[in-house]
Amino acid sequence: MLFSFNTFNFRRSIMGVLLLCILPFLLNAQSNPVNPVAPSSQAIRIISSSNTNGLITGKVKDANTDAGLPGATLLIEELNLFAVTDSIGNYKIQVPVGTYKVSVKSIGYTSQIKYNIVVGSGSPQIVNFELQQESKSLNTVNIVFNRAKSAIAADLVTPMSVQQLTTEEIKSNPGGNFDVSKVVQTLPGVGISNGVGERNDIIIRGGAPNENVYYLDGIEIPVLNHFQTQGSSGGAQGILNVSFIESLKLSSSAFDARYDNPLASTFVIKQREGNSERFAGNARISFTETALTLEGPLSKNTTFLASARKSYLGVLFKLIDLPIRPNFEDFQYKITHKFSNKTKLTAIGLGAIDRFSFAPTKESTPENTYILRSTPYINQWNYTVGFNLNHQIENGFLNFTLSRNVFNNSLDKYEDEVQNEATRVLDLKSQEVENKFRFDINKFVNGWKLSAGLMAQYVGYQADLFNRISNPIYDAAGNPLVGAKIIRFKNEINFWKYGVFAQASKNLFDDKLLVSGGLRTDMNTFTVEGGNPFRTISPRLSLSYHVSRKWDINASVGTYYKIPPYTMLGYLSNTGEATNKNMDYIQSTHYVLGTQFLPKADLRFTFETFYKKYNNYPVSLINGISLANQGAEYTSFGSEPLVSNGEGETYGLEFFVQQKLIKNLFYVASYSYVISKFSGLDKRLIASSWDNNHLLSFTLGYKLKRNWDLGLKYRFAGGSPYTPFDLIASQQNYLALGSGTFDYARLNSERLKSFSQLDFRVDKRINFKNVALNLYIDMQNVLKYKNEDRPKYTFERNADNSAFVTTDGKPLRQDGANAIPFIITSSSGNLIPSLGVILEF
């Protein structure tokens, strides 16, 4: 009942926020829409003579100081149309519906180009620019759009290990299904967790999914997916609404010192602001879900974005006779209030409710029975809310950020599909809470970009866990030989985390050399050595040498730390001892060398090699195995006795090419070779669960006439390692676990076959007056390639699959001694179509 009560309160809170967002608009629905913070002079506005028009609007600002740039000149090359920003950097251009390339130039700044700007007759297209200052003063003022200036390069202050995606690239990605986590799997160095179902594990350069951190408008969001694995990451479906996203930047090394806890990557996601002109929005309906997004002005200086989504996957899976019944809802909002041209307050919120249950199928098969016995019932809810106050100062800006996030997790598992307390093997009720404050100051002085700041977090973790990991073992006469192994504890911990950082960068030697360096340290009040700032000092340095206007050579080195997940820190032994309190911060040191070649403004090639060394990695005291060699599924991860003496290394190379939209065609291709190895108590480096070796992806898009778009995406990944079963232990413990027991003497000695998938997408846009309709069909695995699943251990069943077969014809014994072991080998490769419609208004 506690879970039901919390879920009800959570739903009520989220709906209350959405109503607060929309109510002011409804009360003023008859009034004329207003612009936030009226500028002192209007931007030039180009009005098209076409009957079906759309609007491009946005802001041009200094990337280093956040100040708006007045008088910046914008060009839509396809129409040869110009516009100039107003006194605070805003602009607005009305154009015929279509797809455009937008350039911007401002005196003393490098020019920038943005491609594939799709303008419809529904919601306005918001396109913002952040320009870098030129170090050399201009003797002659000339507004010329230099085609040699690359929009790709301009987006990247330091090109080291950085990739970017725009909202259009995310929306139109074949097989992506509007899910950020799936789209990034096409970028270099991003692996997949094949063989464990359709999961959103993001594996960067051979690191675990929980080594990534995610920031939304400067606020950390620890839960990015529905049905998330607690203590790890990943899940079945992303939470973020793509309609909110302006851009996504993925850094796989050379991390900015402002971000704590990254070992593999940082995801910096920028959301756009709500429409300041009028009430607008979109509705998306597909076979699996319905989503509604609304936006508009709340007052003269305030805008809002709000959305809600509901899935009906459970209904779909019932129709196709699968035993799982996943359903979820999620909610998101952003409210922006401008106190003045220099001070802005942003409030964001993100939440989800997940339920994962089961039901008998019409046709009973060994595979369906295995799923029912091996997978827990899941009930989760989570939310993140936060406020960011941005205030511009001379040559810079200040950020004050306050946020709170909660993750509530409930897991239940039984020996069979009947929910009987006598056969329960897992019962987990846990909650993670983080209350965070961050402050940073950012200045741009004499060509130096400087930033420094601090953060403080008050965190809490509570867990009530019962986990039977093995059944008792009896001899032939029924006498007990070994008792059942059970982990059982109830614990609640609260402690502080805090850290400080400084970062500086500058172009030297007439812009020939970009130098960026930073320093950070993190502490906590819980672990034994957590209060020592010298144990987590993490320096980092990156260099970018501009050989020519088209060619860069880049290098970086840095050491990074991450506190162990709360599921590990909160573990209690059966005697009530917090044994994991002695754990250390996980350490990873990166060495990266690469090059970037820009033959023209719309084409980019990169090549990088990397080596990462891990220390203090968690190792299980139950089996002596590194957690990196065990993987994770839809359970909780890390609630066991651990020690921080594991080591690891990942290394490899990446090649990437990106062609922006030119003459109706764009494409992205990448190849990565990745080796990932970790050691346990024996100090022997073994291939980790993330050791795919070969990663290949190719995405192609083509724009036809009459607003038809085609997309094609191919992915290949080498087979993931897996550990074969210990047949004796599996037979003894199957009833308790619902799955086999691994033979860790042969740890990750087997590999699945390689993963391969081709996805295809077709979009058709129809524009009416003030309304646009987008029809799409997204087909995953169009070639029906059969991808191998991990082997599954079970017992042989009778012909109608109603009971287990035994060797003596008697009922199955608790220790499985009279069972007949059976290994299920299967592959999945269905064509998965998704049809949908998006209405923009």
Tab-separated table of N, CA and C in Angstrom, residues 181-279:
chain	number	residue	atom	x	y	z
A	181	SER	N	18.365	7.579	-26.386
A	181	SER	CA	19.285	6.494	-26.051
A	181	SER	C	19.530	5.560	-27.225
A	182	LYS	N	18.524	5.367	-28.067
A	182	LYS	CA	18.705	4.509	-29.239
A	182	LYS	C	19.462	5.236	-30.351
A	183	VAL	N	19.228	6.524	-30.500
A	183	VAL	CA	19.860	7.288	-31.568
A	183	VAL	C	21.369	7.372	-31.371
A	184	VAL	N	21.821	7.577	-30.129
A	184	VAL	CA	23.259	7.747	-29.896
A	184	VAL	C	24.035	6.460	-30.138
A	185	GLN	N	23.344	5.320	-30.261
A	185	GLN	CA	24.042	4.065	-30.514
A	185	GLN	C	24.690	4.028	-31.898
A	186	THR	N	24.406	5.021	-32.738
A	186	THR	CA	25.042	5.091	-34.053
A	186	THR	C	26.332	5.902	-34.035
A	187	LEU	N	26.678	6.518	-32.913
A	187	LEU	CA	27.865	7.361	-32.839
A	187	LEU	C	29.102	6.510	-32.564
A	188	PRO	N	30.293	7.012	-32.890
A	188	PRO	CA	31.513	6.219	-32.712
A	188	PRO	C	31.767	5.883	-31.250
A	189	GLY	N	32.218	4.629	-31.025
A	189	GLY	CA	32.562	4.188	-29.687
A	189	GLY	C	31.402	3.767	-28.828
A	190	VAL	N	30.163	3.858	-29.346
A	190	VAL	CA	28.978	3.515	-28.563
A	190	VAL	C	28.583	2.073	-28.866
A	191	GLY	N	28.696	1.201	-27.876
A	191	GLY	CA	28.375	-0.204	-28.052
A	191	GLY	C	26.950	-0.511	-27.640
A	192	ILE	N	26.582	-1.778	-27.812
A	192	ILE	CA	25.240	-2.237	-27.443
A	192	ILE	C	25.377	-3.474	-26.572
A	193	SER	N	24.323	-3.730	-25.798
A	193	SER	CA	24.303	-4.907	-24.934
A	193	SER	C	23.439	-5.961	-25.615
A	194	ASN	N	24.005	-6.626	-26.623
A	194	ASN	CA	23.201	-7.595	-27.362
A	194	ASN	C	23.056	-8.886	-26.575
A	195	GLY	N	21.967	-9.579	-26.866
A	195	GLY	CA	21.712	-10.852	-26.212
A	195	GLY	C	20.887	-10.760	-24.953
A	196	VAL	N	20.496	-9.532	-24.524
A	196	VAL	CA	19.691	-9.386	-23.303
A	196	VAL	C	18.414	-8.608	-23.584
A	197	GLY	N	17.904	-8.692	-24.813
A	197	GLY	CA	16.664	-8.014	-25.127
A	197	GLY	C	16.877	-6.590	-25.584
A	198	GLU	N	15.762	-5.909	-25.817
A	198	GLU	CA	15.811	-4.539	-26.327
A	198	GLU	C	16.060	-3.568	-25.175
A	199	ARG	N	17.334	-3.372	-24.837
A	199	ARG	CA	17.690	-2.467	-23.752
A	199	ARG	C	18.369	-1.222	-24.304
A	200	ASN	N	18.308	-0.173	-23.498
A	200	ASN	CA	18.910	1.104	-23.870
A	200	ASN	C	20.241	1.330	-23.168
A	201	ASP	N	20.967	0.275	-22.867
A	201	ASP	CA	22.273	0.462	-22.253
A	201	ASP	C	23.171	1.269	-23.182
A	202	ILE	N	23.748	2.356	-22.668
A	202	ILE	CA	24.679	3.174	-23.437
A	202	ILE	C	26.086	2.830	-22.970
A	203	ILE	N	26.837	2.151	-23.821
A	203	ILE	CA	28.167	1.644	-23.485
A	203	ILE	C	29.184	2.426	-24.298
A	204	ILE	N	29.949	3.289	-23.642
A	204	ILE	CA	30.876	4.189	-24.312
A	204	ILE	C	32.305	3.679	-24.142
A	205	ARG	N	32.955	3.362	-25.270
A	205	ARG	CA	34.363	2.960	-25.267
A	205	ARG	C	34.647	1.865	-24.243
A	206	GLY	N	33.758	0.875	-24.177
A	206	GLY	CA	33.979	-0.285	-23.339
A	206	GLY	C	33.702	-0.100	-21.874
A	207	GLY	N	33.100	1.045	-21.478
A	207	GLY	CA	32.770	1.292	-20.074
A	207	GLY	C	31.350	0.879	-19.757
A	208	ALA	N	31.055	0.706	-18.478
A	208	ALA	CA	29.729	0.276	-18.046
A	208	ALA	C	28.696	1.379	-18.261
A	209	PRO	N	27.409	1.015	-18.376
A	209	PRO	CA	26.364	2.038	-18.569
A	209	PRO	C	26.287	3.060	-17.446
A	210	ASN	N	26.636	2.675	-16.207
A	210	ASN	CA	26.530	3.648	-15.115
A	210	ASN	C	27.717	4.598	-15.035
A	211	GLU	N	28.621	4.544	-16.023
A	211	GLU	CA	29.754	5.473	-16.062
A	211	GLU	C	29.417	6.763	-16.808
A	212	ASN	N	28.186	6.882	-17.308
A	212	ASN	CA	27.756	8.075	-18.032
A	212	ASN	C	26.962	8.983	-17.105
A	213	VAL	N	27.048	10.297	-17.337
A	213	VAL	CA	26.210	11.248	-16.610
A	213	VAL	C	25.438	12.090	-17.620
A	214	TYR	N	24.240	12.540	-17.197
A	214	TYR	CA	23.323	13.231	-18.094
A	214	TYR	C	22.890	14.547	-17.456
A	215	TYR	N	23.009	15.630	-18.240
A	215	TYR	CA	22.614	16.949	-17.761
A	215	TYR	C	21.600	17.558	-18.718
A	216	LEU	N	20.502	18.012	-18.143
A	216	LEU	CA	19.419	18.631	-18.902
A	216	LEU	C	19.323	20.090	-18.475
A	217	ASP	N	19.707	21.004	-19.375
A	217	ASP	CA	19.742	22.434	-19.049
A	217	ASP	C	20.544	22.686	-17.771
A	218	GLY	N	21.674	21.994	-17.632
A	218	GLY	CA	22.551	22.183	-16.491
A	218	GLY	C	22.150	21.448	-15.233
A	219	ILE	N	21.059	20.673	-15.277
A	219	ILE	CA	20.568	19.932	-14.109
A	219	ILE	C	20.736	18.449	-14.369
A	220	GLU	N	21.384	17.751	-13.434
A	220	GLU	CA	21.653	16.330	-13.636
A	220	GLU	C	20.361	15.520	-13.541
A	221	ILE	N	20.199	14.581	-14.481
A	221	ILE	CA	19.054	13.671	-14.464
A	221	ILE	C	19.601	12.243	-14.371
A	222	PRO	N	19.570	11.639	-13.193
A	222	PRO	CA	20.173	10.321	-13.023
A	222	PRO	C	19.386	9.198	-13.681
A	223	VAL	N	18.094	9.393	-13.940
A	223	VAL	CA	17.266	8.347	-14.552
A	223	VAL	C	16.830	8.830	-15.923
A	224	LEU	N	17.308	8.157	-16.966
A	224	LEU	CA	17.032	8.570	-18.340
A	224	LEU	C	16.059	7.634	-19.039
A	225	ASN	N	15.821	6.434	-18.462
A	225	ASN	CA	15.034	5.417	-19.145
A	225	ASN	C	13.934	4.857	-18.260
A	226	HIS	N	12.891	4.382	-18.901
A	226	HIS	CA	11.877	3.593	-18.210
A	226	HIS	C	12.445	2.216	-17.865
A	227	PHE	N	11.973	1.649	-16.750
A	227	PHE	CA	12.400	0.319	-16.287
A	227	PHE	C	13.922	0.266	-16.138
A	228	GLN	N	14.446	1.272	-15.450
A	228	GLN	CA	15.899	1.390	-15.295
A	228	GLN	C	16.424	0.342	-14.318
A	229	THR	N	17.625	-0.174	-14.606
A	229	THR	CA	18.313	-1.074	-13.696
A	229	THR	C	18.948	-0.243	-12.583
A	230	GLN	N	18.477	-0.422	-11.346
A	230	GLN	CA	18.991	0.377	-10.247
A	230	GLN	C	20.440	0.019	-9.952
A	231	GLY	N	21.295	1.022	-9.810
A	231	GLY	CA	22.708	0.802	-9.590
A	231	GLY	C	23.495	0.723	-10.874
A	232	SER	N	22.791	0.622	-12.003
A	232	SER	CA	23.463	0.598	-13.303
A	232	SER	C	22.854	1.690	-14.158
A	233	SER	N	22.272	1.350	-15.266
A	233	SER	CA	21.646	2.327	-16.140
A	233	SER	C	20.882	1.528	-17.181
A	234	GLY	N	20.519	2.160	-18.250
A	234	GLY	CA	19.795	1.437	-19.282
A	234	GLY	C	18.349	1.207	-18.886
A	235	GLY	N	17.618	0.590	-19.785
A	235	GLY	CA	16.211	0.334	-19.590
A	235	GLY	C	15.586	0.012	-20.926
A	236	ALA	N	14.272	0.057	-20.976
A	236	ALA	CA	13.579	-0.365	-22.191
A	236	ALA	C	13.284	0.790	-23.142
A	237	GLN	N	13.062	1.990	-22.618
A	237	GLN	CA	12.605	3.103	-23.449
A	237	GLN	C	13.018	4.405	-22.797
A	238	GLY	N	13.481	5.364	-23.596
A	238	GLY	CA	13.883	6.651	-23.059
A	238	GLY	C	12.707	7.460	-22.542
A	239	ILE	N	12.985	8.359	-21.593
A	239	ILE	CA	11.949	9.197	-20.988
A	239	ILE	C	11.830	10.543	-21.698
A	240	LEU	N	12.926	11.102	-22.182
A	240	LEU	CA	12.937	12.470	-22.689
A	240	LEU	C	12.023	12.648	-23.896
A	241	ASN	N	11.318	13.760	-23.923
A	241	ASN	CA	10.494	14.152	-25.062
A	241	ASN	C	11.382	14.872	-26.083
A	242	VAL	N	11.472	14.303	-27.283
A	242	VAL	CA	12.347	14.868	-28.314
A	242	VAL	C	11.901	16.268	-28.713
A	243	SER	N	10.636	16.588	-28.588
A	243	SER	CA	10.133	17.912	-28.961
A	243	SER	C	10.763	19.017	-28.123
A	244	PHE	N	11.280	18.670	-26.935
A	244	PHE	CA	11.902	19.663	-26.067
A	244	PHE	C	13.346	19.941	-26.456
A	245	ILE	N	13.990	18.992	-27.123
A	245	ILE	CA	15.445	19.036	-27.275
A	245	ILE	C	15.865	19.992	-28.382
A	246	GLU	N	16.817	20.858	-28.071
A	246	GLU	CA	17.436	21.726	-29.072
A	246	GLU	C	18.714	21.092	-29.611
A	247	SER	N	19.530	20.530	-28.723
A	247	SER	CA	20.758	19.874	-29.154
A	247	SER	C	21.231	18.918	-28.070
A	248	LEU	N	22.059	17.961	-28.480
A	248	LEU	CA	22.667	17.001	-27.559
A	248	LEU	C	24.149	16.913	-27.868
A	249	LYS	N	24.990	17.066	-26.857
A	249	LYS	CA	26.437	16.951	-27.034
A	249	LYS	C	26.952	15.789	-26.206
A	250	LEU	N	27.592	14.843	-26.870
A	250	LEU	CA	28.189	13.687	-26.215
A	250	LEU	C	29.699	13.844	-26.191
A	251	SER	N	30.288	13.824	-24.990
A	251	SER	CA	31.741	13.866	-24.825
A	251	SER	C	32.182	12.539	-24.232
A	252	SER	N	33.079	11.841	-24.928
A	252	SER	CA	33.536	10.535	-24.450
A	252	SER	C	34.924	10.603	-23.807
A	253	SER	N	35.470	11.803	-23.649
A	253	SER	CA	36.700	12.024	-22.894
A	253	SER	C	36.892	13.536	-22.778
A	254	ALA	N	37.998	13.974	-22.174
A	254	ALA	CA	38.288	15.404	-22.002
A	254	ALA	C	37.082	16.127	-21.396
A	255	PHE	N	36.542	15.570	-20.299
A	255	PHE	CA	35.331	16.108	-19.692
A	255	PHE	C	35.579	17.469	-19.052
A	256	ASP	N	34.602	18.348	-19.183
A	256	ASP	CA	34.618	19.621	-18.479
A	256	ASP	C	34.611	19.338	-16.978
A	257	ALA	N	35.437	20.044	-16.232
A	257	ALA	CA	35.592	19.779	-14.806
A	257	ALA	C	34.332	20.100	-14.005
A	258	ARG	N	33.366	20.787	-14.588
A	258	ARG	CA	32.149	21.123	-13.854
A	258	ARG	C	31.286	19.886	-13.580
A	259	TYR	N	31.510	18.793	-14.303
A	259	TYR	CA	30.655	17.612	-14.178
A	259	TYR	C	31.311	16.575	-13.275
A	260	ASP	N	30.578	16.145	-12.235
A	260	ASP	CA	31.106	15.125	-11.343
A	260	ASP	C	30.605	13.741	-11.758
A	261	ASN	N	31.412	12.728	-11.477
A	261	ASN	CA	31.073	11.312	-11.639
A	261	ASN	C	31.177	10.717	-13.035
A	262	PRO	N	31.626	11.400	-14.084
A	262	PRO	CA	31.723	10.708	-15.376
A	262	PRO	C	33.010	9.877	-15.469
A	263	LEU	N	32.887	8.649	-15.906
A	263	LEU	CA	34.039	7.822	-16.234
A	263	LEU	C	34.082	7.490	-17.713
A	264	ALA	N	32.918	7.440	-18.373
A	264	ALA	CA	32.853	7.080	-19.790
A	264	ALA	C	32.382	8.227	-20.661
A	265	SER	N	31.395	9.029	-20.196
A	265	SER	CA	30.887	10.095	-21.066
A	265	SER	C	30.048	11.083	-20.275
A	266	THR	N	29.858	12.259	-20.879
A	266	THR	CA	28.873	13.233	-20.415
A	266	THR	C	27.904	13.521	-21.557
A	267	PHE	N	26.625	13.555	-21.233
A	267	PHE	CA	25.577	13.959	-22.171
A	267	PHE	C	25.050	15.315	-21.713
A	268	VAL	N	25.283	16.344	-22.513
A	268	VAL	CA	24.808	17.687	-22.195
A	268	VAL	C	23.671	18.003	-23.163
A	269	ILE	N	22.463	18.046	-22.633
A	269	ILE	CA	21.261	18.202	-23.453
A	269	ILE	C	20.666	19.581	-23.197
A	270	LYS	N	20.494	20.346	-24.262
A	270	LYS	CA	19.865	21.662	-24.173
A	270	LYS	C	18.427	21.571	-24.657
A	271	GLN	N	17.527	22.136	-23.859
A	271	GLN	CA	16.127	22.217	-24.262
A	271	GLN	C	15.822	23.614	-24.797
A	272	ARG	N	14.949	23.656	-25.741
A	272	ARG	CA	14.514	24.956	-26.252
A	272	ARG	C	13.516	25.574	-25.277
A	273	GLU	N	13.256	26.853	-25.461
A	273	GLU	CA	12.226	27.522	-24.670
A	273	GLU	C	10.886	27.415	-25.373
A	274	GLY	N	9.821	27.613	-24.629
A	274	GLY	CA	8.483	27.566	-25.201
A	274	GLY	C	8.241	28.717	-26.161
A	275	ASN	N	7.253	28.557	-27.010
A	275	ASN	CA	6.900	29.557	-28.007
A	275	ASN	C	6.429	30.838	-27.316
A	276	SER	N	7.093	31.946	-27.604
A	276	SER	CA	6.713	33.222	-26.996
A	276	SER	C	5.675	33.974	-27.817
A	277	GLU	N	5.359	33.468	-29.021
A	277	GLU	CA	4.434	34.172	-29.926
A	277	GLU	C	2.975	33.806	-29.661
A	278	ARG	N	2.721	32.505	-29.514
A	278	ARG	CA	1.334	32.045	-29.417
A	278	ARG	C	1.304	30.648	-28.797
A	279	PHE	N	0.101	30.203	-28.471
A	279	PHE	CA	-0.092	28.844	-27.998
A	279	PHE	C	0.136	27.881	-29.163
